[in-house]
Short mmCIF file of C-alpha atoms in Angstrom, two decimals:
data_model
loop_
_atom_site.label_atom_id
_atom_site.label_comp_id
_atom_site.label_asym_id
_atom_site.label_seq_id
_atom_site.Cartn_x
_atom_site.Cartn_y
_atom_site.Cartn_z
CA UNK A 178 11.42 34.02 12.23
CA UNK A 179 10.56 30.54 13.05
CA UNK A 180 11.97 28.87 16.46
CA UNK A 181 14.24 26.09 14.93
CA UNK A 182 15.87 27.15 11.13
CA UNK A 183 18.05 24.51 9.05
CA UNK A 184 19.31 24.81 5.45
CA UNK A 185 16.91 22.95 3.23
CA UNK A 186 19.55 20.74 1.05
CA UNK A 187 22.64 19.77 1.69
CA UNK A 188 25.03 17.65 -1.03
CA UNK A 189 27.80 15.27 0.05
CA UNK A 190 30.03 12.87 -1.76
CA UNK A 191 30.35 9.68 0.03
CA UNK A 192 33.18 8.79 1.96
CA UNK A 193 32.92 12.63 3.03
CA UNK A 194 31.45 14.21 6.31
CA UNK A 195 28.29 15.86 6.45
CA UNK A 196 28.02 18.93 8.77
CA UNK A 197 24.03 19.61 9.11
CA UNK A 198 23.46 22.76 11.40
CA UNK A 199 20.87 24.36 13.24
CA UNK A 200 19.82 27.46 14.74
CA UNK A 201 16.78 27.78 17.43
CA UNK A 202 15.97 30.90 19.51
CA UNK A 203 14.71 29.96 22.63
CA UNK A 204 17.22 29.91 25.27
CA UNK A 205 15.39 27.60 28.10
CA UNK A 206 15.60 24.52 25.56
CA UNK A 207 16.67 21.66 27.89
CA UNK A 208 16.61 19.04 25.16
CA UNK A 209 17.75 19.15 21.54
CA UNK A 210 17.19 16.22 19.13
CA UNK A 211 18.36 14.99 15.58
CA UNK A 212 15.52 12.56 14.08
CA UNK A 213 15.81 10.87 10.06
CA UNK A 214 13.21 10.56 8.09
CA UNK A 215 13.81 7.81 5.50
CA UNK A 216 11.39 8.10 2.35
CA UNK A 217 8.34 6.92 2.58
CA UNK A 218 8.42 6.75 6.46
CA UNK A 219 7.90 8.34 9.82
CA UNK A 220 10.56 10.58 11.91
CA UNK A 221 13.01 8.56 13.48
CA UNK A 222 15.23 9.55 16.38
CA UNK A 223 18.94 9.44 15.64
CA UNK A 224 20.47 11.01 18.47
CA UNK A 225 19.68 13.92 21.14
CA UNK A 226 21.58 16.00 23.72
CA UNK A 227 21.09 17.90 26.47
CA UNK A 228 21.75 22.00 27.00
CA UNK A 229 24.31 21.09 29.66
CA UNK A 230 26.56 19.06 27.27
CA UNK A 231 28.65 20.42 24.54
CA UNK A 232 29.09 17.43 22.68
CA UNK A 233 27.83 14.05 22.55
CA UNK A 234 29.33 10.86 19.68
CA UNK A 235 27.57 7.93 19.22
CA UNK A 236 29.20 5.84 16.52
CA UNK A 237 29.94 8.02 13.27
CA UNK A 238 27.41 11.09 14.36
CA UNK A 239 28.63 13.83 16.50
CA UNK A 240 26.75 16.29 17.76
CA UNK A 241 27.86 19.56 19.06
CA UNK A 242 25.74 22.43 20.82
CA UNK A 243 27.03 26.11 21.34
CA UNK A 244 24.11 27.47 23.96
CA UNK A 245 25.77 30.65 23.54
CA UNK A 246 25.22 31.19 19.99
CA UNK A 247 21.96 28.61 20.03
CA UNK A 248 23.93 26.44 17.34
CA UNK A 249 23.32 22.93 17.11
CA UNK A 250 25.38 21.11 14.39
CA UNK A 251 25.11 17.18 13.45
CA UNK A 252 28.34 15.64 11.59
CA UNK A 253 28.09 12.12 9.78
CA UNK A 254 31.72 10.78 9.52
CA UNK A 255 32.05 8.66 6.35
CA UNK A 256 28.59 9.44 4.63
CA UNK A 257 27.19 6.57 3.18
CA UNK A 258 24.17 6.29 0.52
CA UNK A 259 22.26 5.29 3.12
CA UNK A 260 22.78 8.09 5.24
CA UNK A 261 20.48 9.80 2.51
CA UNK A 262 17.33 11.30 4.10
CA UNK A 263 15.75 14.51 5.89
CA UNK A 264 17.20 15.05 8.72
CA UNK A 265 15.29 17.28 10.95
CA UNK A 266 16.55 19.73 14.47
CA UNK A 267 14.22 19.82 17.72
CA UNK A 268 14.22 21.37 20.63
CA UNK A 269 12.34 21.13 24.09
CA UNK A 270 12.26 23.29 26.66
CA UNK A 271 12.37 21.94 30.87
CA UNK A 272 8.62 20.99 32.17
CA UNK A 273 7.93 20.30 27.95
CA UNK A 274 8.53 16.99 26.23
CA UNK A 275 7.04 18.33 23.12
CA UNK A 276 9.72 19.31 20.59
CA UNK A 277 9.79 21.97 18.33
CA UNK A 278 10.48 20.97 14.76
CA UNK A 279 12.48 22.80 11.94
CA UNK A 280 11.93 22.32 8.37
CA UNK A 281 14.27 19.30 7.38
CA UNK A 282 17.52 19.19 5.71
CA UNK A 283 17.45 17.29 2.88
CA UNK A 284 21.01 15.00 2.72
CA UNK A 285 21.66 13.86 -0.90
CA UNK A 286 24.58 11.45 -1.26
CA UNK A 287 26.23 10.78 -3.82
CA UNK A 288 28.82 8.58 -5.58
CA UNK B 26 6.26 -4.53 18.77
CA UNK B 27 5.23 -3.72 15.47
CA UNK B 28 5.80 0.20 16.18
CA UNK B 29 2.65 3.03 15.45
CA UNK B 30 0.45 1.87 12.74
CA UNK B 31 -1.43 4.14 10.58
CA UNK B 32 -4.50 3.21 7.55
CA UNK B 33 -5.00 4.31 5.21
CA UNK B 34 -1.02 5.11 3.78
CA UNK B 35 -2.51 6.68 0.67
CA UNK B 36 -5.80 8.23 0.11
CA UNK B 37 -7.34 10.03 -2.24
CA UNK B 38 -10.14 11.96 -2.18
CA UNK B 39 -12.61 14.62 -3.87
CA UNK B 40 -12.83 18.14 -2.68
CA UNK B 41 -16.19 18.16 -0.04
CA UNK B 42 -15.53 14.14 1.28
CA UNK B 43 -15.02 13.59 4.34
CA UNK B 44 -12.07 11.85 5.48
CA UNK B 45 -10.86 9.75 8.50
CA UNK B 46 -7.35 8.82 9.16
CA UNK B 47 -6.97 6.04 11.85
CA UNK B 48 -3.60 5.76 14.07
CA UNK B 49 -2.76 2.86 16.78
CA UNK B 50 -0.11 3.29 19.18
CA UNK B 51 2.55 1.32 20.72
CA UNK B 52 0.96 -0.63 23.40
CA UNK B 53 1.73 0.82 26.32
CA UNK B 54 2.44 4.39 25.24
CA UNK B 55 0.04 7.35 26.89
CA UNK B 56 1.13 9.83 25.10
CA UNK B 57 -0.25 10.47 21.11
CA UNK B 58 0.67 13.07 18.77
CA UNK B 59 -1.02 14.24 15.01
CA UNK B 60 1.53 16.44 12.69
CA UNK B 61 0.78 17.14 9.16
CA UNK B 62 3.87 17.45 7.08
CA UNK B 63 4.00 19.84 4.01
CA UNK B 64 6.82 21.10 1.99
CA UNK B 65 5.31 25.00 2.62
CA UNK B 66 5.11 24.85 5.89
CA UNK B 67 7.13 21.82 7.21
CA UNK B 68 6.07 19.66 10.17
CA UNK B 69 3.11 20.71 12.08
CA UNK B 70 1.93 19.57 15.50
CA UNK B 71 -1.61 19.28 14.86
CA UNK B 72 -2.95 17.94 18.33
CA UNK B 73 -2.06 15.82 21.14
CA UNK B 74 -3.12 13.55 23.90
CA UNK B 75 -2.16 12.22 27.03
CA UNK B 76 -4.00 9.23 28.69
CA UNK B 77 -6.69 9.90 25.76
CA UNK B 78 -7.62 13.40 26.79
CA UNK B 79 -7.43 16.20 24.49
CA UNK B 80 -4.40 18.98 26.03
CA UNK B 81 -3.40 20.57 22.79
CA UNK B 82 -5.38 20.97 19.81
CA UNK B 83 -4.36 25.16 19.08
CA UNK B 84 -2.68 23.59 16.10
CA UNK B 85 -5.68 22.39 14.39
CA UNK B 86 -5.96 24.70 11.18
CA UNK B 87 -9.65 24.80 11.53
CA UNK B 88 -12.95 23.20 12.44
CA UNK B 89 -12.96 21.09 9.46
CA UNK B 90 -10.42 19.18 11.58
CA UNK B 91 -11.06 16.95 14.47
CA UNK B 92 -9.52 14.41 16.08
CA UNK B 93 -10.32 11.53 19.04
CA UNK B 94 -9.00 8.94 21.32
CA UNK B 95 -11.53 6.96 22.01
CA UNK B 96 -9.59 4.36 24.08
CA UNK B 97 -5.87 4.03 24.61
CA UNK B 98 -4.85 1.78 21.57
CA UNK B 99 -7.09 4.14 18.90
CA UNK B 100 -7.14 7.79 17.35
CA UNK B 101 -8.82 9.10 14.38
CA UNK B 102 -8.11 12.47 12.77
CA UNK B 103 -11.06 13.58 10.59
CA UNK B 104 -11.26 16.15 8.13
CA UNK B 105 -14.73 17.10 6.81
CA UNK B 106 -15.17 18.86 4.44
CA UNK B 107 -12.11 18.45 2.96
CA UNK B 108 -10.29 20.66 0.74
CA UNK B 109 -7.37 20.67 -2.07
CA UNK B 110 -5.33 22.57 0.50
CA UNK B 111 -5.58 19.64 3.40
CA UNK B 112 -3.67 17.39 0.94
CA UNK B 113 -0.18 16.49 2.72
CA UNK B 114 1.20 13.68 4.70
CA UNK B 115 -0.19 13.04 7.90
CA UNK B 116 1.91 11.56 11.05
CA UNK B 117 0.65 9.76 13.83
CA UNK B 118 3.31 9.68 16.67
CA UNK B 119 3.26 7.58 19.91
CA UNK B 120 5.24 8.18 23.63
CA UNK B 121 4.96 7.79 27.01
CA UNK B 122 4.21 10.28 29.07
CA UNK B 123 7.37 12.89 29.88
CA UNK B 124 9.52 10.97 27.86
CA UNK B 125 11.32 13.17 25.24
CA UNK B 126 11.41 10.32 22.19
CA UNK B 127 8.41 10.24 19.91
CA UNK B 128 7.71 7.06 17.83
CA UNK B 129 6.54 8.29 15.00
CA UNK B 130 3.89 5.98 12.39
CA UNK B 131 4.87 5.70 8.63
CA UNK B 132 2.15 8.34 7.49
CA UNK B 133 -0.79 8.68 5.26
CA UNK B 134 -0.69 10.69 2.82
CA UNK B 135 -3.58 12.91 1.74
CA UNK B 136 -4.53 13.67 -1.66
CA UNK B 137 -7.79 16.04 -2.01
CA UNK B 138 -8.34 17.35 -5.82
#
């Protein structure tokens, strides 16, 4: 199986939360990382954590990590059109910068 | 800053052409990163650098690929000959050294028929 694994859609109405979740396999991951890619444009970070935190908010994301189960899970209070992108799960392990990508989830908003 | 800059954003090309996508960095950023995005097998790290030396290029699909960094402000990933299957979007992505957040360009995409 591949080393990071996201659904590939996910459908909200706005005004909802999104929930976008994550599995990865490699227990020594120091760093985990939510980037958005807009269409038409590059990876952009959103938010990341680190394997000793269980949770981290910034603003209407949340992220929570179980280490145990190797779950990572971003939630988008109030999901907005704009929220509408590819959201993509990374991981990097201690000693590595380099992330790990999964495939993308795919957020479709709509009215 | 204007953030990582890469030409061309489209291109289109014949199977056998070669072709040469050109990324700049952020100034100041040591770090440089090639992915090729596709919606079989996702993102791809193609190759990196650090200080303009090649460490990591085991995710270059084959020697029809090749990339350098001639100088700390320019990278070029080259494809020769091309092929129908090569066609995806290609990211450039910028850092500096150790630090965990990539800045990533706004892509080319690849078209080979």
């Amino acid at each position: 199986g591949e080393d990071v694994e996201q659904s590939l859609f996910l459908s909200v109405r706005e005004g909802d939360s999104s929930v976008i979740n994550c599995t990865y396999t490699d227990s020594s991951s120091t760093y985990l990382y939510w980037y958005k890619q807009e269409p038409g444009a590059g990876l952009q970070l959103l938010t990341y954590i680190f394997s000793n935190m269980d949770m981290k908010q910034d603003q209407r994301l949340t992220v929570l990590l179980n280490k145990k189960d190797k779950h990572l899970s971003l939630r988008i209070a109030d999901t907005q059109t704009g929220d509408s992108a590819i959201y993509f799960c990374a991981e990097s392990q201690g000693g590595s910068y380099i992330p790990t990508f999964g495939r993308g989830t795919s957020l479709i908003v709509h009215p | 800053d204007a953030g990582v800059i890469q030409s061309p954003r489209h291109e289109v090309t014949e199977m056998g052409q070669e072709v040469t996508l050109r990324c700049k960095p952020i100034s100041g950023h040591n770090s440089l990163f090639w992915y090729r995005q596709t919606m079989m097998r996702g993102l791809e790290l193609l190759i990196y650098f650090n200080n303009n030396v090649p460490i990591d290029d085991s995710g270059m699909p084959e020697d029809r690929f090749s990339a350098k960094m001639p100088n700390a402000s320019f990278s070029t990933l080259k494809i020769q000959p091309s092929e129908p299957r090569d066609s995806a979007v290609y990211f450039c992505a910028s850092s500096l050294l150790g630090d965990y957040e990539q800045y990533f360009g706004p892509g080319t995409r690849l078209t080979v028929t």
